[in-house]
């Protein structure tokens, strides 16, 4: 496997069960030393066609944070309303140090710097590769967020589970197999005319491939080490981020 370190990752806020973007800011900041520069920007009325160019955004607030209490006071009162995936951001919060961005929050996602990307093995499914890679380094319990929006309608497409050991298969069978009965599942194998009498985890993995856009899987362990795999944000590789230092 090959690693690319010190990259960015965008995590849609809808994938955070409690929309705890403030916790992700604290986590990112805790891996560096103060002071930090913090900017709160508003999108101009006429959007720059380059979505990554924030040069013409209006600066609503600009702070230099010298200790954690200042950051906590800011986050306690700051509201950045959540919007659905792929919507146009109206507000952007940027935390950086010496010109290097550390974390960025918009209405629909949290972008974090310092990510290690790991390629999938050739053998096994993407689910097997993902858990075989993530769980040996995890501290249990591990929260798992699964999004099947590539197959399901937006309503009830995100599901949250907890792993207390490496047996993810049993937890998935208990919590997710029922999704194969949803009306949106219309592939040839699982059409309403050809549903197997007993659906298996292999059936689920085949139907809800993580290589399909808008299907996601994200893990967060007890020490805030994250893993993520999807077609769009991680480009079919495994992303490790958060508290990577053990």
CSV table of C-alpha atoms in Angstrom, one decimal:
chain,number,residue,atom,x,y,z
A,1,UNK,CA,0.0,0.0,0.0
A,2,UNK,CA,1.2,3.6,-0.7
A,3,UNK,CA,0.6,6.6,1.5
A,4,UNK,CA,0.2,10.2,0.7
A,5,UNK,CA,0.4,12.3,3.9
A,6,UNK,CA,-0.5,15.8,4.7
A,7,UNK,CA,-3.4,16.1,2.3
A,8,UNK,CA,-6.9,17.5,2.8
A,9,UNK,CA,-10.2,15.7,3.2
A,10,UNK,CA,-13.8,17.0,3.0
A,11,UNK,CA,-16.3,15.3,5.3
A,12,UNK,CA,-19.9,16.2,4.8
A,13,UNK,CA,-21.5,17.4,8.0
A,14,UNK,CA,-24.5,15.1,7.3
A,15,UNK,CA,-22.0,12.2,8.0
A,16,UNK,CA,-21.4,13.5,11.5
A,17,UNK,CA,-24.3,12.1,13.6
A,18,UNK,CA,-24.2,15.0,16.0
A,19,UNK,CA,-22.9,17.6,13.5
A,20,UNK,CA,-20.0,18.0,16.0
A,21,UNK,CA,-17.9,20.2,13.7
A,22,UNK,CA,-16.7,22.1,16.8
A,23,UNK,CA,-15.1,18.9,18.1
A,24,UNK,CA,-13.3,18.4,14.9
A,25,UNK,CA,-11.9,22.0,15.1
A,26,UNK,CA,-10.7,21.3,18.7
A,27,UNK,CA,-9.2,18.0,17.6
A,28,UNK,CA,-7.3,19.5,14.7
A,29,UNK,CA,-6.0,22.4,16.8
A,30,UNK,CA,-4.9,20.1,19.6
A,31,UNK,CA,-2.3,18.6,17.2
A,32,UNK,CA,-0.6,22.0,16.9
A,33,UNK,CA,0.6,24.8,19.1
A,34,UNK,CA,-0.9,28.2,19.6
A,35,UNK,CA,-1.3,30.9,18.3
A,36,UNK,CA,-3.7,30.3,15.5
A,37,UNK,CA,-5.3,32.7,13.0
A,38,UNK,CA,-9.1,32.3,12.7
A,39,UNK,CA,-11.2,34.0,9.9
A,40,UNK,CA,-15.0,33.9,9.4
A,41,UNK,CA,-15.8,34.7,5.8
A,42,UNK,CA,-19.1,35.4,3.9
A,43,UNK,CA,-19.6,34.5,0.3
A,44,UNK,CA,-19.9,37.5,-2.0
A,45,UNK,CA,-23.2,38.0,-3.9
A,46,UNK,CA,-21.5,37.2,-7.2
A,47,UNK,CA,-19.6,33.9,-6.7
A,48,UNK,CA,-16.1,33.5,-8.0
A,49,UNK,CA,-16.3,30.5,-10.5
A,50,UNK,CA,-13.2,29.0,-8.7
A,51,UNK,CA,-14.9,27.5,-5.6
A,52,UNK,CA,-11.5,27.2,-3.9
A,53,UNK,CA,-10.6,30.9,-4.3
A,54,UNK,CA,-11.8,32.8,-1.3
A,55,UNK,CA,-9.9,36.0,-2.1
A,56,UNK,CA,-13.1,38.0,-2.8
A,57,UNK,CA,-15.1,36.7,0.2
A,58,UNK,CA,-16.0,39.3,2.9
A,59,UNK,CA,-14.2,38.9,6.2
A,60,UNK,CA,-16.8,39.1,8.9
A,61,UNK,CA,-14.4,38.3,11.8
A,62,UNK,CA,-10.6,37.9,12.1
A,63,UNK,CA,-8.9,36.7,15.3
A,64,UNK,CA,-5.6,35.6,16.6
A,65,UNK,CA,-6.2,32.8,19.2
A,66,UNK,CA,-3.4,32.6,21.8
A,67,UNK,CA,-5.0,29.9,24.1
A,68,UNK,CA,-7.7,27.3,24.2
A,69,UNK,CA,-10.1,29.4,26.2
A,70,UNK,CA,-10.3,32.0,23.5
A,71,UNK,CA,-11.2,29.3,20.9
A,72,UNK,CA,-13.8,27.8,23.2
A,73,UNK,CA,-15.5,31.1,23.7
A,74,UNK,CA,-15.7,31.6,20.0
A,75,UNK,CA,-17.0,28.1,19.3
A,76,UNK,CA,-19.6,28.3,22.1
A,77,UNK,CA,-21.4,31.2,20.4
A,78,UNK,CA,-20.7,30.6,16.7
A,79,UNK,CA,-23.4,29.1,14.6
A,80,UNK,CA,-22.8,27.8,11.1
A,81,UNK,CA,-26.1,26.4,9.8
A,82,UNK,CA,-25.9,23.0,8.2
A,83,UNK,CA,-27.0,22.5,4.6
A,84,UNK,CA,-27.3,19.4,2.6
A,85,UNK,CA,-24.5,17.9,0.6
A,86,UNK,CA,-23.3,19.6,-2.6
A,87,UNK,CA,-25.0,22.9,-1.8
A,88,UNK,CA,-23.2,26.3,-2.2
A,89,UNK,CA,-21.5,27.4,1.0
A,90,UNK,CA,-22.5,30.8,2.3
A,91,UNK,CA,-20.1,31.0,5.3
A,92,UNK,CA,-16.6,29.6,5.7
A,93,UNK,CA,-14.6,29.4,9.0
A,94,UNK,CA,-10.8,29.0,8.5
A,95,UNK,CA,-8.3,28.1,11.2
A,96,UNK,CA,-4.7,28.4,10.0
A,97,UNK,CA,-1.1,28.6,11.4
A,98,UNK,CA,1.6,30.6,9.6
A,99,UNK,CA,-0.4,30.6,6.5
A,100,UNK,CA,-1.1,26.8,6.5
A,101,UNK,CA,-4.7,25.8,6.8
A,102,UNK,CA,-5.6,23.4,9.5
A,103,UNK,CA,-9.3,23.1,9.4
A,104,UNK,CA,-12.1,24.7,7.4
A,105,UNK,CA,-15.8,24.6,8.1
A,106,UNK,CA,-18.6,25.5,5.6
A,107,UNK,CA,-22.4,25.0,5.7
A,108,UNK,CA,-22.1,21.5,4.3
A,109,UNK,CA,-18.7,20.1,5.1
A,110,UNK,CA,-15.6,20.1,7.4
A,111,UNK,CA,-12.2,20.1,5.6
A,112,UNK,CA,-9.2,18.9,7.5
A,113,UNK,CA,-5.5,19.0,6.8
A,114,UNK,CA,-3.1,16.2,7.7
A,115,UNK,CA,-4.7,13.2,6.1
A,116,UNK,CA,-3.0,9.9,5.2
A,117,UNK,CA,-4.5,8.2,2.2
A,118,UNK,CA,-4.0,4.5,1.8
A,119,UNK,CA,-4.8,2.4,-1.3
A,120,UNK,CA,-7.1,-0.6,-1.1
A,121,UNK,CA,-5.7,-4.1,-1.4
A,122,UNK,CA,-6.5,-5.9,-4.6
A,123,UNK,CA,-8.0,-8.9,-2.8
A,124,UNK,CA,-11.4,-8.7,-1.0
A,125,UNK,CA,-14.2,-6.3,-1.1
A,126,UNK,CA,-13.8,-2.6,-0.3
A,127,UNK,CA,-15.6,-3.2,3.0
A,128,UNK,CA,-13.2,-6.0,4.0
A,129,UNK,CA,-10.2,-4.0,3.0
A,130,UNK,CA,-11.4,-1.0,4.9
A,131,UNK,CA,-12.1,-2.7,8.2
A,132,UNK,CA,-9.0,-4.9,8.0
A,133,UNK,CA,-7.0,-1.7,7.7
A,134,UNK,CA,-8.8,0.5,10.2
A,135,UNK,CA,-9.8,-1.7,13.1
A,136,UNK,CA,-6.3,-3.2,14.0
A,137,UNK,CA,-5.3,0.4,15.0
A,138,UNK,CA,-8.5,1.4,16.6
A,139,UNK,CA,-9.4,1.9,20.2
A,140,UNK,CA,-12.9,0.5,20.9
A,141,UNK,CA,-15.7,1.3,21.0
A,142,UNK,CA,-15.7,2.5,17.3
A,143,UNK,CA,-18.6,4.5,15.9
A,144,UNK,CA,-19.5,3.6,12.3
A,145,UNK,CA,-21.5,5.9,10.1
A,146,UNK,CA,-22.8,4.4,6.8
A,147,UNK,CA,-24.4,6.4,4.1
A,148,UNK,CA,-26.2,4.6,1.2
A,149,UNK,CA,-27.4,7.7,-0.6
A,150,UNK,CA,-26.0,6.3,-3.9
A,151,UNK,CA,-28.9,3.8,-3.7
A,152,UNK,CA,-31.4,5.2,-1.2
A,153,UNK,CA,-33.4,8.3,-1.2
A,154,UNK,CA,-32.1,11.1,1.1
A,155,UNK,CA,-34.6,10.2,3.8
A,156,UNK,CA,-33.1,7.7,6.2
A,157,UNK,CA,-30.0,7.0,4.1
A,158,UNK,CA,-27.5,7.5,7.0
A,159,UNK,CA,-27.1,4.9,9.7
A,160,UNK,CA,-25.0,4.9,12.8
A,161,UNK,CA,-23.7,1.8,14.6
A,162,UNK,CA,-21.2,1.0,17.3
A,163,UNK,CA,-18.5,-1.7,17.2
A,164,UNK,CA,-17.2,-3.1,20.4
A,165,UNK,CA,-14.8,-5.5,18.7
A,166,UNK,CA,-13.5,-6.4,15.2
A,167,UNK,CA,-16.7,-8.3,14.3
A,168,UNK,CA,-18.1,-5.7,12.0
A,169,UNK,CA,-19.9,-8.3,9.9
A,170,UNK,CA,-22.4,-9.2,12.6
A,171,UNK,CA,-23.2,-5.6,13.4
A,172,UNK,CA,-23.8,-4.8,9.7
A,173,UNK,CA,-26.1,-7.8,9.3
A,174,UNK,CA,-28.1,-6.7,12.3
A,175,UNK,CA,-28.4,-3.0,11.4
A,176,UNK,CA,-28.2,-2.8,7.6
A,177,UNK,CA,-29.5,-5.9,5.9
A,178,UNK,CA,-33.0,-4.6,6.1
A,179,UNK,CA,-32.0,-1.9,3.6
A,180,UNK,CA,-32.1,-4.5,0.8
A,181,UNK,CA,-35.9,-4.4,1.2
A,182,UNK,CA,-36.2,-0.7,0.5
A,183,UNK,CA,-38.1,0.2,-2.6
A,184,UNK,CA,-35.1,2.0,-4.1
A,185,UNK,CA,-33.1,-1.2,-4.3
A,186,UNK,CA,-33.9,-2.2,-7.9
A,187,UNK,CA,-30.9,-3.9,-9.3
A,188,UNK,CA,-31.4,-7.1,-11.3
A,189,UNK,CA,-30.4,-9.3,-8.5
A,190,UNK,CA,-32.7,-7.6,-6.0
A,191,UNK,CA,-35.6,-6.4,-8.1
A,192,UNK,CA,-39.0,-7.0,-6.6
A,193,UNK,CA,-39.4,-10.0,-8.9
A,194,UNK,CA,-36.2,-11.7,-7.9
A,195,UNK,CA,-35.5,-11.1,-4.2
A,196,UNK,CA,-33.7,-14.1,-2.6
A,197,UNK,CA,-35.5,-15.7,0.3
A,198,UNK,CA,-32.5,-14.9,2.6
A,199,UNK,CA,-30.4,-11.9,2.0
A,200,UNK,CA,-26.8,-12.0,3.1
A,201,UNK,CA,-24.0,-9.5,3.9
A,202,UNK,CA,-22.5,-10.3,0.5
A,203,UNK,CA,-25.7,-9.2,-1.1
A,204,UNK,CA,-25.6,-6.0,0.8
A,205,UNK,CA,-21.9,-5.3,-0.1
A,206,UNK,CA,-22.7,-5.9,-3.8
A,207,UNK,CA,-25.7,-3.6,-3.8
A,208,UNK,CA,-24.2,-0.8,-1.7
A,209,UNK,CA,-20.7,-0.6,-3.2
A,210,UNK,CA,-18.5,2.1,-1.7
A,211,UNK,CA,-17.2,2.8,-5.2
A,212,UNK,CA,-20.7,4.2,-6.0
A,213,UNK,CA,-21.0,8.0,-5.6
A,214,UNK,CA,-22.7,9.1,-2.4
A,215,UNK,CA,-22.2,5.8,-0.6
A,216,UNK,CA,-19.8,6.5,2.4
A,217,UNK,CA,-18.4,4.8,5.4
A,218,UNK,CA,-16.8,6.7,8.3
A,219,UNK,CA,-15.3,5.3,11.5
A,220,UNK,CA,-14.4,7.2,14.7
A,221,UNK,CA,-12.7,5.4,17.5
A,222,UNK,CA,-12.5,6.2,21.2
A,223,UNK,CA,-9.3,8.2,20.7
A,224,UNK,CA,-10.7,10.2,17.8
A,225,UNK,CA,-8.9,8.4,15.0
A,226,UNK,CA,-11.0,8.5,11.9
A,227,UNK,CA,-11.2,6.3,8.8
A,228,UNK,CA,-13.2,7.0,5.7
A,229,UNK,CA,-13.8,5.4,2.3
A,230,UNK,CA,-16.0,6.5,-0.6
A,231,UNK,CA,-15.9,7.2,-4.3
A,232,UNK,CA,-16.1,11.0,-4.1
A,233,UNK,CA,-14.2,12.4,-1.1
A,234,UNK,CA,-11.4,9.8,-0.8
A,235,UNK,CA,-11.4,8.8,-4.5
A,236,UNK,CA,-11.7,5.1,-3.6
A,237,UNK,CA,-8.8,5.0,-1.1
A,238,UNK,CA,-8.9,4.8,2.7
A,239,UNK,CA,-8.4,8.1,4.5
A,240,UNK,CA,-7.0,8.2,8.0
A,241,UNK,CA,-7.3,11.5,9.9
A,242,UNK,CA,-7.9,13.0,13.3
A,243,UNK,CA,-5.7,11.8,16.1
A,244,UNK,CA,-3.2,9.8,14.1
A,245,UNK,CA,-0.5,10.0,16.7
A,246,UNK,CA,-0.6,7.1,19.2
